[in-house]
Amino acid sequence: MNAVEIEQALSDLALQPFDASEFPFAFLAAFGNKDTALKRLRAGHNNASDLPGGVLQRSHIHLAVCPPGGTGSALRTLRGSPATTKAKARFILATDGQTLEAEDLSAGETIACDYADFADHFGFFLPLAGISTVKEIKDNPIDVRATGRLNKLYVELLRENPDWASAERRADMNHFMARLIFCFFAEDTDIFNGDALFTRTVEQMSERDAGNTDQVLAEIFRAMNVRIADRAGANLRPWADQFPYVNGGLFSGSAAVPRFTRMARSYLLHAGTLNWKQINPDIFGSMIQAVADDEERAALGLHYTSVPNILKVLNPLFLDDLRAQLDAAGDNKAKLLNLRKRMARIRVFDPACGSGNFLVIAYKQMRQIEAEINRRRGESHLGSGIPLTNFRGIELRDFPAEIARLALIIAEFQCDVLYRGQKDALAEFLPLSAENWIVCGNALRLDWLSVCPPTGTGVKLAADDLFQTPLDHNEIDFENEGGETYICGNPPYKGSQTQTKEQKSDLASVFEPVGIPSKQIDYVGGWFMKAAAYAQATPAESAFVSTNSICQGRIVPILWPEILRRGSVIRFAHTSFKWANLAARNAGVTVAIVGLSTDKAKKRQLYDLDGDGETTAREASNITPYLTAGDTTVVEGRRESFSNLADMSFGNMPVDGGHLLLTAEEAALLGLNKSEDAKFLRRIYGSAEFIRGVVRKCIWIGDGDLQQALQLPAIRARIDSVSQMRRESKDAGTREMAARSHQFREMYCGERHTLILPGVSSEGREYLPVGLIDNRSVVSNLAFALYDAPLWNMALIASRLHLVWIATVCGKLKTDFRYSNTLGWNTFPVPLLTAQNKADLTRCAENILLARELHFPATIAELYDADTMPDNLRQAHADNDEVLERIYIGRRFRNDTERLEKLFELYTKMVAKPGSAKPAKAAPAKRAARKAAA
Ligand SMILES: C[S@@+](CC[C@H](N)C(=O)[O-])C[C@H]1O[C@@H](n2cnc3c(N)ncnc32)[C@H](O)[C@@H]1O
């Protein structure tokens, strides 16, 4: 269950009459506990409580219902109960049906409230559903509540008015919802006269069976579109005439209202009872946007982006600088005035703005600074000089776009109340400005210079979007022309596999005109490219949250040289961290923040998370596209190692239709005797066989043994099947191979041994799982092979240094490390190794193998599970790291950042002098020998 659903369930429970015996189970049900689990608890099977009437769910909660007046002492009993400790309960809760007290034993926080109000504290209990709470939600449940209530209303209205769900009417539906949200907010903030004017009027004037609710609403909305001066002739009903003139685009246009059911009417009235004054436009906006999206509705409330995360973008982008200027100004009035003037000219542009949370937070933070300036200058009465229209956005979907504008309007009003007082805020609020400065459209197709025209020029460019539709938005002047422009946001991330056809074509429209293939680029790459192009035309700085894959692997050499060529540098970056949301078990994605600037003189800042999860900042003379400090280098694949490392290639490709490969059972069914088995069958390893210990065999026949093999009917049948498959293939190369259907496409096998390395490895492992197989075993094309490689190569692959290099330059496939021999192995920079170094590393590799042996028959998957990795194996790897890192820098590296920066430093030097560390290669001769041996 998500946060919105839990809040609804708890609110429903709080409204029901208190039932002492049922309460603990009803409470647990509200957090998504299934009937079967509750049945077992009820029957006492899983109930670990040691108190009469107590219910204890292991690791979660110990609840007790007590006689009237006993809540406090019942909570103490729960706290002292041995069962609470033994079952590691995180929460204890006691209630007598009149009051309720609870404690989060891990955080040490408590709540005490009237029973009827306990649902207000739903945020406190969210960890029970595996949702880590966010302070803003915990402190203020209104945003989640409002989202839940409006969602119910939305769903019910669409059920009753299916035609409003059509593509043509959706915009009307969304506009209608935006009007409602405005009315709820306005009636609780004195924008409308009188207490709860809107909800009360609907309740009083509409029939209980909801027959005329749509007409009542339509009349109220009509009133808000009629200027006071025109009211006399408008023939408004007297109860509608009490509403002010609002318009601002919000109440113009279609006056249609969907038909209401009795249920929909009661949902509307229910939503009206909330205190909308406390709404946080940034939080509420992010939550509510899923309401209008059929696919996203299940994830209601999950896409909430916490304010601290948004500030990770906005602070280094420009807010830190404003605050530093404020500090430097002290009480100097002239300096304070300069800063105020500077802020009045700042434009913030989010080209994937969703419901406008980045814009709202930027606006609120700037208002806070402005208020402080005014306070220091003794001018707290002054109106704000920061125009809302300087906060621009592009959003693809119309509902979030609509909400974004509303969220900014609400934020402006709330800031006015906070800094200037209710009276002044009200005096200037209505009518709303009719300007719509949030563009609903496709940011990769729109011309950003048109949506957010260059500063100081006064020139308005014509839009050149895909459909050649003129944008009226660019007709809205930026107020106080000539200031700074900051582009920010959290554009959508989509890898090439998950992009729709339209998104692929959006990307192509950005990259192909400059000759860059866009197939492998993540969708978010389009925003970086457009930001760099924008900054070429007019001074601007930008910063986006992005999947960290944009700064890893194959995409780096494709994307970043062009961005740098356009004159942008990475001015600041936040290396990978989890972008948490409110999803249960916190399935946040790993992201990075990258800030671009064309001002090369500005200081560069790199932000990392330290071991305790705290952000640390450091200055760097340059930040590379891999988000490391150092000279900019882009790693490209090489055909050979430049560090004198062994050849690494894919293993042998069967191209066999499955006929050369056998399970252990199939191999037994061939009916071969021992010597035939030894001669014609070999164990074969791909990634799965190596990691999970699955036994698989293959038919492996040297040319000289073919005649003997053909005498064996079972083998002959398989070879015939391979032959048929190859002959019928559409591929000419495969057809050619039909002449030697007893063999794989390649026939390579180590003479002494082979090192094997899977092509992908789970990100949970602390080391890459490289292994050693004997000269009777074959590596398939589903893994990499190093034939007869000296064992010190294994020590390199098994090191932390190598893992860090691979994660960065090869990137990931979903969440797994994706290995590449050309990009990751051949480029791996290793200092010149002495004979002693090689001997030491060989010993380390042997120790790793021996450590694994001690746990025979544990599989690699079991041995390298980070949670259960045996101590001796971990120690063997640590020793290996110690030896290798001493070779690099004479001591252990302090952290992965230092590892990576050293590797890049070496890489840069090696690329500058390609010949210096390049070995003489004799690969073709070696392979020929191996093939002959096969
Ligand atoms: C990850 S959300 C970020 C929204 C908001 N800033 C937040 O944190 O919740 C990305 C937004 O980009 C919008 N979007 C997706 N593709 C777009 C496109 N081509 N042009 C403009 N907006 C787009 C989505 O509708 C979504 O609202």
GROMACS .gro file of C-alpha atoms in nm, residues 378-640:
model
  263
  378GLY     CA    1   1.361   4.832   0.754
  379GLU     CA    2   1.126   4.787   0.458
  380SER     CA    3   0.923   4.484   0.560
  381HIS     CA    4   0.609   4.653   0.430
  382LEU     CA    5   0.734   4.644   0.070
  383GLY     CA    6   0.573   4.422  -0.187
  384SER     CA    7   0.786   4.154  -0.349
  385GLY     CA    8   0.999   4.249  -0.645
  386ILE     CA    9   1.032   3.887  -0.755
  387PRO     CA   10   0.789   3.831  -1.041
  388LEU     CA   11   0.617   3.494  -1.059
  389THR     CA   12   0.636   3.505  -1.437
  390ASN     CA   13   1.015   3.479  -1.412
  391PHE     CA   14   0.965   3.114  -1.310
  392ARG     CA   15   0.905   2.927  -1.632
  393GLY     CA   16   0.845   2.567  -1.712
  394ILE     CA   17   0.769   2.317  -1.985
  395GLU     CA   18   0.562   2.011  -1.904
  396LEU     CA   19   0.434   1.745  -2.138
  397ARG     CA   20   0.113   1.653  -1.955
  398ASP     CA   21  -0.160   1.908  -1.917
  399PHE     CA   22  -0.268   1.830  -1.560
  400PRO     CA   23   0.073   1.878  -1.399
  401ALA     CA   24   0.124   2.187  -1.615
  402GLU     CA   25  -0.203   2.328  -1.485
  403ILE     CA   26  -0.111   2.235  -1.127
  404ALA     CA   27   0.233   2.392  -1.165
  405ARG     CA   28   0.083   2.731  -1.237
  406LEU     CA   29  -0.165   2.693  -0.953
  407ALA     CA   30   0.113   2.581  -0.718
  408LEU     CA   31   0.313   2.894  -0.800
  409ILE     CA   32   0.008   3.115  -0.745
  410ILE     CA   33  -0.055   2.951  -0.408
  411ALA     CA   34   0.313   2.980  -0.315
  412GLU     CA   35   0.310   3.350  -0.397
  413PHE     CA   36   0.003   3.405  -0.180
  414GLN     CA   37   0.147   3.207   0.111
  415CYS     CA   38   0.475   3.402   0.090
  416ASP     CA   39   0.283   3.729   0.084
  417VAL     CA   40   0.089   3.628   0.395
  418LEU     CA   41   0.410   3.520   0.568
  419TYR     CA   42   0.624   3.820   0.484
  420ARG     CA   43   0.372   4.100   0.436
  421GLY     CA   44   0.066   3.993   0.627
  422GLN     CA   45  -0.277   3.865   0.533
  423LYS     CA   46  -0.420   4.207   0.452
  424ASP     CA   47  -0.160   4.305   0.195
  425ALA     CA   48  -0.159   3.956   0.050
  426LEU     CA   49  -0.534   3.966  -0.002
  427ALA     CA   50  -0.535   4.318  -0.137
  428GLU     CA   51  -0.324   4.223  -0.437
  429PHE     CA   52  -0.419   3.863  -0.497
  430LEU     CA   53  -0.728   3.891  -0.714
  431PRO     CA   54  -0.794   3.888  -0.996
  432LEU     CA   55  -0.534   3.631  -1.097
  433SER     CA   56  -0.300   3.717  -1.375
  434ALA     CA   57  -0.424   3.573  -1.702
  435GLU     CA   58  -0.073   3.491  -1.815
  436ASN     CA   59   0.020   3.129  -1.847
  437TRP     CA   60   0.391   3.099  -1.818
  438ILE     CA   61   0.400   2.720  -1.791
  439VAL     CA   62   0.413   2.574  -2.139
  440CYS     CA   63   0.239   2.244  -2.197
  441GLY     CA   64   0.448   2.073  -2.463
  442ASN     CA   65   0.740   1.852  -2.549
  443ALA     CA   66   1.062   2.003  -2.420
  444LEU     CA   67   1.278   1.814  -2.668
  445ARG     CA   68   1.077   1.953  -2.959
  446LEU     CA   69   1.026   2.308  -2.836
  447ASP     CA   70   1.274   2.585  -2.886
  448TRP     CA   71   1.387   2.680  -2.537
  449LEU     CA   72   1.506   3.018  -2.656
  450SER     CA   73   1.150   3.088  -2.749
  451VAL     CA   74   0.997   2.972  -2.420
  452CYS     CA   75   1.265   3.145  -2.219
  453PRO     CA   76   1.403   3.417  -2.451
  454PRO     CA   77   1.755   3.558  -2.409
  455THR     CA   78   1.798   3.815  -2.139
  456GLY     CA   79   1.841   4.182  -2.198
  457THR     CA   80   1.758   4.169  -2.564
  458GLY     CA   81   1.389   4.239  -2.547
  459VAL     CA   82   1.371   4.026  -2.862
  460LYS     CA   83   1.111   3.756  -2.873
  461LEU     CA   84   1.196   3.467  -3.097
  462ALA     CA   85   0.937   3.280  -3.291
  463ALA     CA   86   0.870   2.929  -3.173
  464ASP     CA   87   0.992   2.652  -3.396
  465ASP     CA   88   0.832   2.355  -3.233
  466LEU     CA   89   0.749   2.045  -3.427
  467PHE     CA   90   0.399   2.146  -3.516
  468GLN     CA   91   0.490   2.499  -3.610
  469THR     CA   92   0.229   2.620  -3.367
  470PRO     CA   93   0.294   2.969  -3.243
  471LEU     CA   94   0.348   2.986  -2.870
  472ASP     CA   95   0.164   3.262  -2.702
  473HIS     CA   96   0.370   3.203  -2.390
  474ASN     CA   97   0.671   3.375  -2.533
  475GLU     CA   98   0.463   3.685  -2.562
  476ILE     CA   99   0.484   3.716  -2.186
  477ASP     CA  100   0.769   3.946  -2.109
  478PHE     CA  101   1.012   3.854  -1.846
  479GLU     CA  102   0.991   4.127  -1.593
  480ASN     CA  103   1.309   4.318  -1.518
  481GLU     CA  104   1.491   4.212  -1.833
  482GLY     CA  105   1.860   4.140  -1.842
  483GLY     CA  106   1.920   3.914  -1.545
  484GLU     CA  107   2.063   3.569  -1.495
  485THR     CA  108   1.897   3.250  -1.620
  486TYR     CA  109   1.907   2.924  -1.429
  487ILE     CA  110   1.776   2.606  -1.587
  488CYS     CA  111   1.696   2.322  -1.352
  489GLY     CA  112   1.481   2.016  -1.298
  490ASN     CA  113   1.446   1.645  -1.287
  491PRO     CA  114   1.377   1.538  -1.646
  492PRO     CA  115   1.259   1.184  -1.718
  493TYR     CA  116   1.522   0.910  -1.734
  494LYS     CA  117   1.467   0.631  -1.979
  495GLY     CA  118   1.729   0.396  -2.108
  496SER     CA  119   1.729   0.307  -2.477
  497GLN     CA  120   1.545  -0.019  -2.400
  498THR     CA  121   1.247   0.149  -2.238
  499GLN     CA  122   1.203   0.451  -2.463
  500THR     CA  123   0.887   0.467  -2.674
  501LYS     CA  124   0.910   0.521  -3.048
  502GLU     CA  125   0.818   0.886  -2.999
  503GLN     CA  126   1.084   0.935  -2.735
  504LYS     CA  127   1.350   0.778  -2.959
  505SER     CA  128   1.243   1.016  -3.229
  506ASP     CA  129   1.250   1.312  -2.984
  507LEU     CA  130   1.610   1.225  -2.902
  508ALA     CA  131   1.702   1.182  -3.266
  509SER     CA  132   1.561   1.529  -3.337
  510VAL     CA  133   1.807   1.671  -3.082
  511PHE     CA  134   2.117   1.469  -3.168
  512GLU     CA  135   2.102   1.376  -3.533
  513PRO     CA  136   2.129   1.732  -3.666
  514VAL     CA  137   2.474   1.744  -3.503
  515GLY     CA  138   2.572   1.401  -3.633
  516ILE     CA  139   2.549   1.214  -3.302
  517PRO     CA  140   2.382   0.872  -3.299
  518SER     CA  141   2.115   0.885  -3.030
  519LYS     CA  142   2.024   0.516  -3.006
  520GLN     CA  143   2.219   0.445  -2.688
  521ILE     CA  144   2.155   0.776  -2.515
  522ASP     CA  145   1.922   0.795  -2.216
  523TYR     CA  146   1.620   1.022  -2.272
  524VAL     CA  147   1.751   1.264  -2.008
  525GLY     CA  148   2.057   1.322  -2.233
  526GLY     CA  149   1.831   1.534  -2.456
  527TRP     CA  150   1.788   1.789  -2.175
  528PHE     CA  151   2.163   1.819  -2.118
  529MET     CA  152   2.221   1.870  -2.486
  530LYS     CA  153   1.950   2.134  -2.516
  531ALA     CA  154   2.078   2.312  -2.205
  532ALA     CA  155   2.430   2.324  -2.356
  533ALA     CA  156   2.288   2.455  -2.684
  534TYR     CA  157   2.082   2.717  -2.498
  535ALA     CA  158   2.387   2.836  -2.307
  536GLN     CA  159   2.572   2.878  -2.634
  537ALA     CA  160   2.313   3.132  -2.741
  538THR     CA  161   2.270   3.322  -2.416
  539PRO     CA  162   2.440   3.311  -2.076
  540ALA     CA  163   2.273   3.049  -1.858
  541GLU     CA  164   2.365   2.789  -1.602
  542SER     CA  165   2.184   2.461  -1.571
  543ALA     CA  166   2.163   2.167  -1.333
  544PHE     CA  167   1.958   1.852  -1.367
  545VAL     CA  168   1.899   1.547  -1.160
  546SER     CA  169   1.982   1.257  -1.385
  547THR     CA  170   2.026   0.885  -1.388
  548ASN     CA  171   2.392   0.836  -1.304
  549SER     CA  172   2.428   0.626  -1.620
  550ILE     CA  173   2.463   0.949  -1.815
  551CYS     CA  174   2.809   0.979  -1.656
  552GLN     CA  175   2.911   0.618  -1.699
  553GLY     CA  176   3.006   0.374  -1.965
  554ARG     CA  177   2.944   0.387  -2.336
  555ILE     CA  178   2.727   0.694  -2.326
  556VAL     CA  179   3.010   0.920  -2.205
  557PRO     CA  180   3.213   0.920  -2.529
  558ILE     CA  181   2.894   0.974  -2.728
  559LEU     CA  182   2.734   1.255  -2.530
  560TRP     CA  183   2.993   1.453  -2.341
  561PRO     CA  184   3.244   1.558  -2.608
  562GLU     CA  185   2.963   1.747  -2.786
  563ILE     CA  186   2.845   1.920  -2.468
  564LEU     CA  187   3.202   2.026  -2.388
  565ARG     CA  188   3.258   2.134  -2.748
  566ARG     CA  189   2.966   2.373  -2.708
  567GLY     CA  190   3.158   2.559  -2.441
  568SER     CA  191   2.996   2.413  -2.130
  569VAL     CA  192   3.191   2.271  -1.840
  570ILE     CA  193   3.068   2.077  -1.540
  571ARG     CA  194   3.068   2.346  -1.274
  572PHE     CA  195   2.935   2.126  -0.999
  573ALA     CA  196   2.818   1.772  -0.954
  574HIS     CA  197   2.671   1.551  -0.690
  575THR     CA  198   2.796   1.198  -0.736
  576SER     CA  199   2.558   0.904  -0.717
  577PHE     CA  200   2.303   0.894  -0.437
  578LYS     CA  201   1.956   0.746  -0.390
  579TRP     CA  202   1.672   0.971  -0.496
  580ALA     CA  203   1.429   0.850  -0.235
  581ASN     CA  204   1.056   0.858  -0.277
  582LEU     CA  205   0.766   0.740  -0.069
  583ALA     CA  206   0.755   0.396  -0.224
  584ALA     CA  207   0.738   0.105   0.017
  585ARG     CA  208   1.087  -0.039   0.076
  586ASN     CA  209   1.210   0.285  -0.078
  587ALA     CA  210   1.279   0.178  -0.433
  588GLY     CA  211   1.449   0.507  -0.508
  589VAL     CA  212   1.670   0.524  -0.817
  590THR     CA  213   2.038   0.606  -0.803
  591VAL     CA  214   2.094   0.949  -0.950
  592ALA     CA  215   2.357   1.213  -0.993
  593ILE     CA  216   2.321   1.589  -1.023
  594VAL     CA  217   2.520   1.761  -1.291
  595GLY     CA  218   2.551   2.138  -1.318
  596LEU     CA  219   2.673   2.303  -1.639
  597SER     CA  220   2.814   2.648  -1.696
  598THR     CA  221   2.988   2.833  -1.975
  599ASP     CA  222   3.173   3.045  -1.723
  600LYS     CA  223   3.504   2.861  -1.697
  601ALA     CA  224   3.639   3.096  -1.434
  602LYS     CA  225   3.386   2.986  -1.174
  603LYS     CA  226   3.495   2.754  -0.893
  604ARG     CA  227   3.408   2.389  -0.947
  605GLN     CA  228   3.248   2.194  -0.663
  606LEU     CA  229   3.213   1.820  -0.623
  607TYR     CA  230   2.965   1.682  -0.372
  608ASP     CA  231   2.993   1.325  -0.246
  609LEU     CA  232   2.821   1.124   0.023
  610ASP     CA  233   3.061   1.007   0.291
  611GLY     CA  234   3.037   0.675   0.473
  612ASP     CA  235   2.773   0.815   0.711
  613GLY     CA  236   2.554   0.940   0.430
  614GLU     CA  237   2.652   1.302   0.495
  615THR     CA  238   2.723   1.528   0.199
  616THR     CA  239   3.081   1.648   0.170
  617ALA     CA  240   3.187   1.921  -0.069
  618ARG     CA  241   3.529   1.983  -0.216
  619GLU     CA  242   3.671   2.215  -0.474
  620ALA     CA  243   3.817   2.075  -0.793
  621SER     CA  244   4.011   2.247  -1.066
  622ASN     CA  245   3.809   2.047  -1.318
  623ILE     CA  246   3.525   1.792  -1.309
  624THR     CA  247   3.527   1.514  -1.566
  625PRO     CA  248   3.216   1.367  -1.733
  626TYR     CA  249   3.265   1.069  -1.500
  627LEU     CA  250   3.212   1.313  -1.213
  628THR     CA  251   3.565   1.285  -1.083
  629ALA     CA  252   3.814   1.561  -1.015
  630GLY     CA  253   4.094   1.575  -1.270
  631ASP     CA  254   4.165   1.642  -1.635
  632THR     CA  255   3.878   1.572  -1.868
  633THR     CA  256   3.921   1.233  -2.027
  634VAL     CA  257   3.672   1.028  -2.217
  635VAL     CA  258   3.750   0.658  -2.214
  636GLU     CA  259   3.698   0.483  -2.546
  637GLY     CA  260   3.727   0.114  -2.623
  638ARG     CA  261   4.065  -0.029  -2.737
  639ARG     CA  262   4.137  -0.349  -2.920
  640GLU     CA  263   4.438  -0.429  -2.701
   0.00000   0.00000   0.00000
